PDB file of C-alpha atoms in Angstrom:
ATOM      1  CA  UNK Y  12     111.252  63.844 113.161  1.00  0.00           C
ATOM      2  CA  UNK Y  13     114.995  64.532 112.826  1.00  0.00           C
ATOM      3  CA  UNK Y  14     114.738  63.020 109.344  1.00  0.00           C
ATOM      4  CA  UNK Y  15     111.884  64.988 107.790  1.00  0.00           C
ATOM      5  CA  UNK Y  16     113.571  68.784 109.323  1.00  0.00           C
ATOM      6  CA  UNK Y  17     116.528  67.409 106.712  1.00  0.00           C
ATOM      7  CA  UNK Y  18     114.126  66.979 103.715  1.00  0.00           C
ATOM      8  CA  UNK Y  19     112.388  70.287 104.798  1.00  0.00           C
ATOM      9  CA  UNK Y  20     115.737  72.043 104.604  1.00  0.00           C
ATOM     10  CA  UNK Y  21     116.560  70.487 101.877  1.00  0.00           C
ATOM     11  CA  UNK Y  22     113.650  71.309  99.785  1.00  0.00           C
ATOM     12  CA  UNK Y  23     113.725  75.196 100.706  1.00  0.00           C
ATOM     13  CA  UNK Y  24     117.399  75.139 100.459  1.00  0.00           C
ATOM     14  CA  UNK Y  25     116.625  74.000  96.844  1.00  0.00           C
ATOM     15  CA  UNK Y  26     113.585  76.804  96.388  1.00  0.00           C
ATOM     16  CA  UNK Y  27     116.109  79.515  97.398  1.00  0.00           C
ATOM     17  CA  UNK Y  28     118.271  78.336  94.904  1.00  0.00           C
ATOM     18  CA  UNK Y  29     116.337  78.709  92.326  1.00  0.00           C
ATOM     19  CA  UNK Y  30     114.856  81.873  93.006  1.00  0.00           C
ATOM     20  CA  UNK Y  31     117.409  84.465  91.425  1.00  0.00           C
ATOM     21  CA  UNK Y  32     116.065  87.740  91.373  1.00  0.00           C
ATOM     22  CA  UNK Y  33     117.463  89.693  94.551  1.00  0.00           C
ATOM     23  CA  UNK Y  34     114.904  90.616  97.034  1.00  0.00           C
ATOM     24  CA  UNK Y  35     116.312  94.192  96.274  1.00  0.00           C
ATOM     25  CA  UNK Y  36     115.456  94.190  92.718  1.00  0.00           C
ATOM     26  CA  UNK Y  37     112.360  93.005  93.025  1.00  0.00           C
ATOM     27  CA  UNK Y  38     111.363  95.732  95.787  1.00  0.00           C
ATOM     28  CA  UNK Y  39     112.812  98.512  93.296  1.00  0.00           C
ATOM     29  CA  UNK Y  40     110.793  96.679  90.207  1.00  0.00           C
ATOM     30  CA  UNK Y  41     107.375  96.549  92.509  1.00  0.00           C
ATOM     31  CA  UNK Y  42     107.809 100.240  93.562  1.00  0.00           C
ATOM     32  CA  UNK Y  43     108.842 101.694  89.691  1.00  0.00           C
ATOM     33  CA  UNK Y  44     105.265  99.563  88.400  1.00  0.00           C
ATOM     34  CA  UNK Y  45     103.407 101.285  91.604  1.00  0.00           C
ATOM     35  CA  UNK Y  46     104.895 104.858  90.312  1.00  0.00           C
ATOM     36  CA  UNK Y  47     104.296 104.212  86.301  1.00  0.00           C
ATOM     37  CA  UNK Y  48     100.696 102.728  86.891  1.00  0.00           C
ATOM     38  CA  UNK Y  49      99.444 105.603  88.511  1.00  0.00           C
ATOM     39  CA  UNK Y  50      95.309 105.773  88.539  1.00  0.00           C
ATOM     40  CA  UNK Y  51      95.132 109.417  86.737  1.00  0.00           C
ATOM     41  CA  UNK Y  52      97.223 107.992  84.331  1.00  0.00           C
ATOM     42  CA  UNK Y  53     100.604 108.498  82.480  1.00  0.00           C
ATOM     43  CA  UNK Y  54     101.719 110.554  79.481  1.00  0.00           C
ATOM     44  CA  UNK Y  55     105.433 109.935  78.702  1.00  0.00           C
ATOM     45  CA  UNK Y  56     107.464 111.332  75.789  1.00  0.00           C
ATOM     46  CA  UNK Y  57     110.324 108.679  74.485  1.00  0.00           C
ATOM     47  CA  UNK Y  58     113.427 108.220  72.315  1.00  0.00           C
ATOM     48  CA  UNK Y  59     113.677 104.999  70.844  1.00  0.00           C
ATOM     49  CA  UNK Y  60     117.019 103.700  68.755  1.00  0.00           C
ATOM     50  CA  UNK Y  61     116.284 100.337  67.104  1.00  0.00           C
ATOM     51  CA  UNK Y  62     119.208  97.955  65.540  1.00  0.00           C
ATOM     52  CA  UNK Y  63     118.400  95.326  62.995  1.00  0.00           C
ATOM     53  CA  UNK Y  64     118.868  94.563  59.812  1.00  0.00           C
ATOM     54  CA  UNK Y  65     117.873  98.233  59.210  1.00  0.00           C
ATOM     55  CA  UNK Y  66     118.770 100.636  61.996  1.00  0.00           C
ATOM     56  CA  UNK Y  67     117.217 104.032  62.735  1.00  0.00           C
ATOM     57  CA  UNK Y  68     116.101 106.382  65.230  1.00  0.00           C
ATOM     58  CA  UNK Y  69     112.704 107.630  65.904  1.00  0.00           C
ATOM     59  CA  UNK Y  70     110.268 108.713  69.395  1.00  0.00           C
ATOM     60  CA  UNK Y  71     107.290 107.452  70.736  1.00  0.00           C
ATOM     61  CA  UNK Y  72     104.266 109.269  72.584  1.00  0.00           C
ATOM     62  CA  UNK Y  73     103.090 107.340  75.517  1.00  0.00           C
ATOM     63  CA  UNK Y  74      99.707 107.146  76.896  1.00  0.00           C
ATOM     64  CA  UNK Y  75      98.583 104.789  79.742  1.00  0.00           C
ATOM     65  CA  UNK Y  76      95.593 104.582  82.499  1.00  0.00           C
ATOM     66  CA  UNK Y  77      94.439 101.439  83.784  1.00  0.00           C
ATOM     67  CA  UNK Y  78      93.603  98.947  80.892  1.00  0.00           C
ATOM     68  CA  UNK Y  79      93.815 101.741  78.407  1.00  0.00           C
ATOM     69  CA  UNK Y  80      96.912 102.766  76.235  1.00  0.00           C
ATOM     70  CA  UNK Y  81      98.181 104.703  73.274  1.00  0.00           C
ATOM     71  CA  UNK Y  82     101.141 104.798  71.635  1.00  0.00           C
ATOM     72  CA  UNK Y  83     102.005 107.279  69.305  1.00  0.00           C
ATOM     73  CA  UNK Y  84     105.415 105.913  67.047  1.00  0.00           C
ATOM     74  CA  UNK Y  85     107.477 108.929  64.605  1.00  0.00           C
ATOM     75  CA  UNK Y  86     110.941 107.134  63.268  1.00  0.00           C
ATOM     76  CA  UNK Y  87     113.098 107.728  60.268  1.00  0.00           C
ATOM     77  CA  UNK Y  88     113.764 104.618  57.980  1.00  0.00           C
ATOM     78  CA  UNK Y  89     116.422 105.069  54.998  1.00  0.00           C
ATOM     79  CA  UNK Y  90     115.221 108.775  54.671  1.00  0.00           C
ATOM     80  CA  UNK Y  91     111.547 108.860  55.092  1.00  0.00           C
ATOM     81  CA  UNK Y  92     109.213 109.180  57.609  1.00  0.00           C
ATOM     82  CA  UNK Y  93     106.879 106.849  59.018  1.00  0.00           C
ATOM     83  CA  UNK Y  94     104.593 107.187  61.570  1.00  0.00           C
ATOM     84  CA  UNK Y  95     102.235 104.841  62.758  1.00  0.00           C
ATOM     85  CA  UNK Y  96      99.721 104.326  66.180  1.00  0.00           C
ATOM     86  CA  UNK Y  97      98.456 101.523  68.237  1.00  0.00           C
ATOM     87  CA  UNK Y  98      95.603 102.074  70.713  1.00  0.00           C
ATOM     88  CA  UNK Y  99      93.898 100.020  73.147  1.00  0.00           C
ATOM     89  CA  UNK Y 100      90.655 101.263  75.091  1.00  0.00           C
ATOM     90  CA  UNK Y 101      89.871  98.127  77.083  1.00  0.00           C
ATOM     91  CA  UNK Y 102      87.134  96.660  74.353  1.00  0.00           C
ATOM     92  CA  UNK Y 103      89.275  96.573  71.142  1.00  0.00           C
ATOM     93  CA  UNK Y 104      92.552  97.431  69.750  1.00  0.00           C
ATOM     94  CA  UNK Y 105      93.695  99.791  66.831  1.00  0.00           C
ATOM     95  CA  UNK Y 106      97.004 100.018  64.787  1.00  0.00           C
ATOM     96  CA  UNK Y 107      97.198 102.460  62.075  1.00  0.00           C
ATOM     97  CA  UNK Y 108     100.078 101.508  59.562  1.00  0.00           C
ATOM     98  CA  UNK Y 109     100.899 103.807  56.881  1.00  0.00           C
ATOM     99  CA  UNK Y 110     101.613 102.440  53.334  1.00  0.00           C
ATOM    100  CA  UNK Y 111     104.948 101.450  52.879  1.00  0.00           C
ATOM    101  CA  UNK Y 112     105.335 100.343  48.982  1.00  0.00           C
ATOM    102  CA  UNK Y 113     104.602 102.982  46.463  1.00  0.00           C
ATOM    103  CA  UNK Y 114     100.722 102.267  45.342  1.00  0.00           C
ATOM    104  CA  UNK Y 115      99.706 101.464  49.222  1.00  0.00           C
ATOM    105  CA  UNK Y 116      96.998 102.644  51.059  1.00  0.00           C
ATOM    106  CA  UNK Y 117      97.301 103.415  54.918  1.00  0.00           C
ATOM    107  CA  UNK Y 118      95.573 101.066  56.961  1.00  0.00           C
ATOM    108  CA  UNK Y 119      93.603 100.389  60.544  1.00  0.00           C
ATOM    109  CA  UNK Y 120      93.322  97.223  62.199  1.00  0.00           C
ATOM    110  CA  UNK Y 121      90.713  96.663  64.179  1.00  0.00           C
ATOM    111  CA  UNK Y 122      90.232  93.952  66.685  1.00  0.00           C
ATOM    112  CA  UNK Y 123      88.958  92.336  70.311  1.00  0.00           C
ATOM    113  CA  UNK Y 124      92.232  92.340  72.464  1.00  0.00           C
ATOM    114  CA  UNK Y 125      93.577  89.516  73.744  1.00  0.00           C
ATOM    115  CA  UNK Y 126      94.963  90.256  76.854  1.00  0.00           C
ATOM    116  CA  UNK Y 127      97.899  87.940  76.364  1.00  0.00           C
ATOM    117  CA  UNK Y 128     100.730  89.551  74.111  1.00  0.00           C
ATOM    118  CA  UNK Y 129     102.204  93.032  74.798  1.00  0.00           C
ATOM    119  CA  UNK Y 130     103.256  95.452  71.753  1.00  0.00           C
ATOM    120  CA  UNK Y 131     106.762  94.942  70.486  1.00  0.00           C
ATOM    121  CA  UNK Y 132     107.821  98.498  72.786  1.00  0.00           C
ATOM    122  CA  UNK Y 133     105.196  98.147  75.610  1.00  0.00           C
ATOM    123  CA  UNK Y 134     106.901  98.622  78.835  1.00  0.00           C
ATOM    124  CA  UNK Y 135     106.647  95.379  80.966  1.00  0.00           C
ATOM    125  CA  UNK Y 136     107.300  96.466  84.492  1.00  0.00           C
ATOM    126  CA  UNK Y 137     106.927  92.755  85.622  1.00  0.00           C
ATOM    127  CA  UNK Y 138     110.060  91.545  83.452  1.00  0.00           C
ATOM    128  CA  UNK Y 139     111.843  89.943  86.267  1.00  0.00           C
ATOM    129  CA  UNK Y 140     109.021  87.332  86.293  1.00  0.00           C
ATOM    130  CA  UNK Y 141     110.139  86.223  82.737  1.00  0.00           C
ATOM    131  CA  UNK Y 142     113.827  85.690  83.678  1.00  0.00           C
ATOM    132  CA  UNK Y 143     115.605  83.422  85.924  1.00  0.00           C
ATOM    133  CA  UNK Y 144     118.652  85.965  87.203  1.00  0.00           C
ATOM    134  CA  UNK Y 145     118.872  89.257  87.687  1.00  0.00           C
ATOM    135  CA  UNK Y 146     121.898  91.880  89.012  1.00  0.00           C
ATOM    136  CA  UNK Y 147     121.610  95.064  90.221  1.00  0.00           C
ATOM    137  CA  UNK Y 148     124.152  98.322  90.398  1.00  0.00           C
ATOM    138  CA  UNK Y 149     124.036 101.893  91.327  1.00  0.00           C
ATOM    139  CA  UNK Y 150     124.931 104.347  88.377  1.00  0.00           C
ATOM    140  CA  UNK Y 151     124.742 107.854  87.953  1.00  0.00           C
ATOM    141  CA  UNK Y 152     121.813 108.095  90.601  1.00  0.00           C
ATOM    142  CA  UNK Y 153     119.737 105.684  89.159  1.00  0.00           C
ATOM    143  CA  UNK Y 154     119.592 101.908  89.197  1.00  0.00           C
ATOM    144  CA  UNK Y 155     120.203  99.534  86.451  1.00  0.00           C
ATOM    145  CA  UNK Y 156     119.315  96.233  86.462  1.00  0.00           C
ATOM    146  CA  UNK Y 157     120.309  93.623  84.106  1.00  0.00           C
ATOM    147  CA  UNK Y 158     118.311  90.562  83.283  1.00  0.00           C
ATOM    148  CA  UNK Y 159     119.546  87.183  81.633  1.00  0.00           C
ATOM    149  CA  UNK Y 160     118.417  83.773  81.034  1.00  0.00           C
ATOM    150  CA  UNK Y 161     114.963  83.877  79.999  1.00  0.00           C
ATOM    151  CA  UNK Y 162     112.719  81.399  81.560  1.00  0.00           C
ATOM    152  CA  UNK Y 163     110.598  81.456  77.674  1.00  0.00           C
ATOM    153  CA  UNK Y 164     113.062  80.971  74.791  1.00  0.00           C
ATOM    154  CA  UNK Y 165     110.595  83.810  72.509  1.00  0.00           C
ATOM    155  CA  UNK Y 166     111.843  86.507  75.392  1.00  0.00           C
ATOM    156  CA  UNK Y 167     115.017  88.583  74.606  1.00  0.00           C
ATOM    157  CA  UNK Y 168     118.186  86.680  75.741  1.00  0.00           C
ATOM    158  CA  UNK Y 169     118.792  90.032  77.635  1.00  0.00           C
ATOM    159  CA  UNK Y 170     116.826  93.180  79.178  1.00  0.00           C
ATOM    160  CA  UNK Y 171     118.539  96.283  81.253  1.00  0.00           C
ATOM    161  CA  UNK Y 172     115.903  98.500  83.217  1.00  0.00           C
ATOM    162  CA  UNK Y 173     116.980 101.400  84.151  1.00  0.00           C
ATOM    163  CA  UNK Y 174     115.002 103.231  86.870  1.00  0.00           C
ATOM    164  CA  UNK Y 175     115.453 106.887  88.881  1.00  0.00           C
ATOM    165  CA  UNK Y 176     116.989 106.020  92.480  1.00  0.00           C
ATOM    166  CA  UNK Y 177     114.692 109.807  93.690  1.00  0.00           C
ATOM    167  CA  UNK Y 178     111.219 108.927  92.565  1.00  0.00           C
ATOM    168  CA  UNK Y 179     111.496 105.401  91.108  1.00  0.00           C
ATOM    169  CA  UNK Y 180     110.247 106.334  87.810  1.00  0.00           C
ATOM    170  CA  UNK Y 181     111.157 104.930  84.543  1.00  0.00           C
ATOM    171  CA  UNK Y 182     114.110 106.039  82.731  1.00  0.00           C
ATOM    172  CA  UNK Y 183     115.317 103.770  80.300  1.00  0.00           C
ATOM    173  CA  UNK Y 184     115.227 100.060  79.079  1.00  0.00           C
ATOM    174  CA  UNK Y 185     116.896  97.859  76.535  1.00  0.00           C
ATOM    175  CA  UNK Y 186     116.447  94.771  74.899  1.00  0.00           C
ATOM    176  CA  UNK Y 187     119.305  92.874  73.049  1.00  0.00           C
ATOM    177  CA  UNK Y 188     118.556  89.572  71.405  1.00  0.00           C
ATOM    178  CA  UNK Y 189     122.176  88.782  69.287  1.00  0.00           C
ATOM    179  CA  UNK Y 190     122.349  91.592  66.553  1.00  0.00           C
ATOM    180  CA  UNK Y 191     119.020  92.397  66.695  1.00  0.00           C
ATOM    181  CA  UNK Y 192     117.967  94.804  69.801  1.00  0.00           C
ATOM    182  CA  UNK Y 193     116.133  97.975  70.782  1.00  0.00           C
ATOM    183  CA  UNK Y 194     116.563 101.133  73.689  1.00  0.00           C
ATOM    184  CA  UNK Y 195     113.520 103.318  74.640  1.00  0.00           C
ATOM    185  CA  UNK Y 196     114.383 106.385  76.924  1.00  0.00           C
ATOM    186  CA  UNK Y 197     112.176 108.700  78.725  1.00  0.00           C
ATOM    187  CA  UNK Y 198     112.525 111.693  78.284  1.00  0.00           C
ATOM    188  CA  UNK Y 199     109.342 113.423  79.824  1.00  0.00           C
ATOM    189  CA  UNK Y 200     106.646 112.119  82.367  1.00  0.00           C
ATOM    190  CA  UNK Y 201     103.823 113.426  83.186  1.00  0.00           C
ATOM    191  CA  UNK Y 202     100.999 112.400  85.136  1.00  0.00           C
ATOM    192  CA  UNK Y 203      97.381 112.667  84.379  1.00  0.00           C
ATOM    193  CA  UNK Y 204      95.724 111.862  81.080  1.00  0.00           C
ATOM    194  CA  UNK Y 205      91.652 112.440  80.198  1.00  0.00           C
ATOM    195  CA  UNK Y 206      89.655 108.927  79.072  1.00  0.00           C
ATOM    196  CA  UNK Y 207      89.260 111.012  75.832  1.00  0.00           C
ATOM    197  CA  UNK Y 208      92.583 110.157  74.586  1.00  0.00           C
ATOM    198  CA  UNK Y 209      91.885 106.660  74.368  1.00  0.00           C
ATOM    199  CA  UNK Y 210      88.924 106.997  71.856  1.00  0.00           C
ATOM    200  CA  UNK Y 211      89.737 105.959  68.068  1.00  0.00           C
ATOM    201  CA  UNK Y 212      88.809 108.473  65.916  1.00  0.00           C
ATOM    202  CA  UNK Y 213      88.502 107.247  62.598  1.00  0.00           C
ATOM    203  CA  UNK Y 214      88.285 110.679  60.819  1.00  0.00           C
ATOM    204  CA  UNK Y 215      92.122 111.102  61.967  1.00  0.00           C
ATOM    205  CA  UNK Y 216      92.606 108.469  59.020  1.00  0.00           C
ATOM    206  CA  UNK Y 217      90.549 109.701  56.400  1.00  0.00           C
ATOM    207  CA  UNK Y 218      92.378 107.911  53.606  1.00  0.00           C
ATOM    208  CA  UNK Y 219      92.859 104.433  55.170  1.00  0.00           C
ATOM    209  CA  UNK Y 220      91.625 101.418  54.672  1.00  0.00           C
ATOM    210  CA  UNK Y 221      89.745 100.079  58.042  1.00  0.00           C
ATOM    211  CA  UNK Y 222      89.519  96.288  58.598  1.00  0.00           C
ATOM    212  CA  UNK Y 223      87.761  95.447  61.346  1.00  0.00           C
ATOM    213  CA  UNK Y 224      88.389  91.449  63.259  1.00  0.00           C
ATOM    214  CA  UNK Y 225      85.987  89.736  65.373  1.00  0.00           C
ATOM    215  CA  UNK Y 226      88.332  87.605  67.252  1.00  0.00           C
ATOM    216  CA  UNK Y 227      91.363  88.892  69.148  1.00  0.00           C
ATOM    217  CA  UNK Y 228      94.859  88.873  66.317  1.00  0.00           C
ATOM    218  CA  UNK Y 229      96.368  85.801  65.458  1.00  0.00           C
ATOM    219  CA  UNK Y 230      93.572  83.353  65.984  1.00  0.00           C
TER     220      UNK Y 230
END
């Protein structure tokens, strides 16, 4: 009996070892997704600073409730103005993309979601799943928690969530992947959104191309 209570402790001293994220961080992580998913849903106004091999600056419109989301991207790239919009109402996905070369035509895609793959900027309030550590600090009244070592070598080699210590609301996160990286900051949240927001309208694109895809992208 003696000899299996050493293999039992062994094997949970092994399963604590492994298990990196502070008990802390995860509480603060489960009780900023339990503010940001709330039922009447979320509108939230964001800056976003992206640097790559071409940097710029631009803000994003948030829209989320339940299954249903809308984002709503403005940036500045070498001078002009793009803005473009990805939807999702539960049954099938938009993205409007404005033509880029001279000659293009704007476009919307139109296709069954998959219900795998978030948008390059979707928040993912369940990012300490995808990473083995995680350390957390108190800074200006909020907390900021830094992820590393990705358990998935596609995931950024490192996240920082930042999240409001008074209502546990989101404030800020950013990705860095070697040069290549990304910051999206809240600026506004507000709470309650109508159903109707999430309904594509194609006569807000009256000059784009719509192609429509039976199958979810990429397959």
């Amino acid at each position: 009996m003696k000899k299996y209570f050493w293999v039992l402790a062994f094997v949970l001293a092994g399963m604590a070892a492994q298990a990196q994220i502070p008990a802390e961080v995860e509480d603060v992580l489960n009780k900023c997704a339990e503010k940001m998913h709330n039922p009447s849903g979320v509108e939230m106004d964001m800056n976003l600073s992206v640097k790559a091999v071409v940097s710029f600056n631009g803000t994003i419109k948030m829209y989320s409730k339940g299954e249903k989301s809308l984002a709503k991207m403005r940036m500045k790239v070498l001078g002009r103005e793009i803005k473009t919009e990805t939807g999702d109402d539960g049954k099938q996905v938009w993205v409007f993309k404005p033509g880029i070369e001279e000659g293009d035509k704007d476009s919307v895609l139109v296709y069954k979601p998959s219900g795998k793959k978030k948008g390059e900027y979707d928040l993912d309030f369940d990012v300490g799943n995808e990473y083995k550590k995680a350390k957390m600090k108190e800074k200006d009244g909020r907390y900021e928690i830094t992820f590393t070592e990705p358990k998935d070598k596609e995931m950024p080699k490192k996240t920082v969530m930042v999240v409001n210590k008074s209502d546990y609301s989101f404030h800020q996160m950013s990705v860095k992947d070697g040069v290549v990286g990304f910051t999206m900051t809240a600026t506004k949240i507000k709470y309650g959104v109508s159903d109707a927001v999430f309904v594509l309208d194609q006569k807000k694109y009256p000059n784009a191309v719509i192609v429509k895809k039976d199958k979810p992208i990429g397959k």
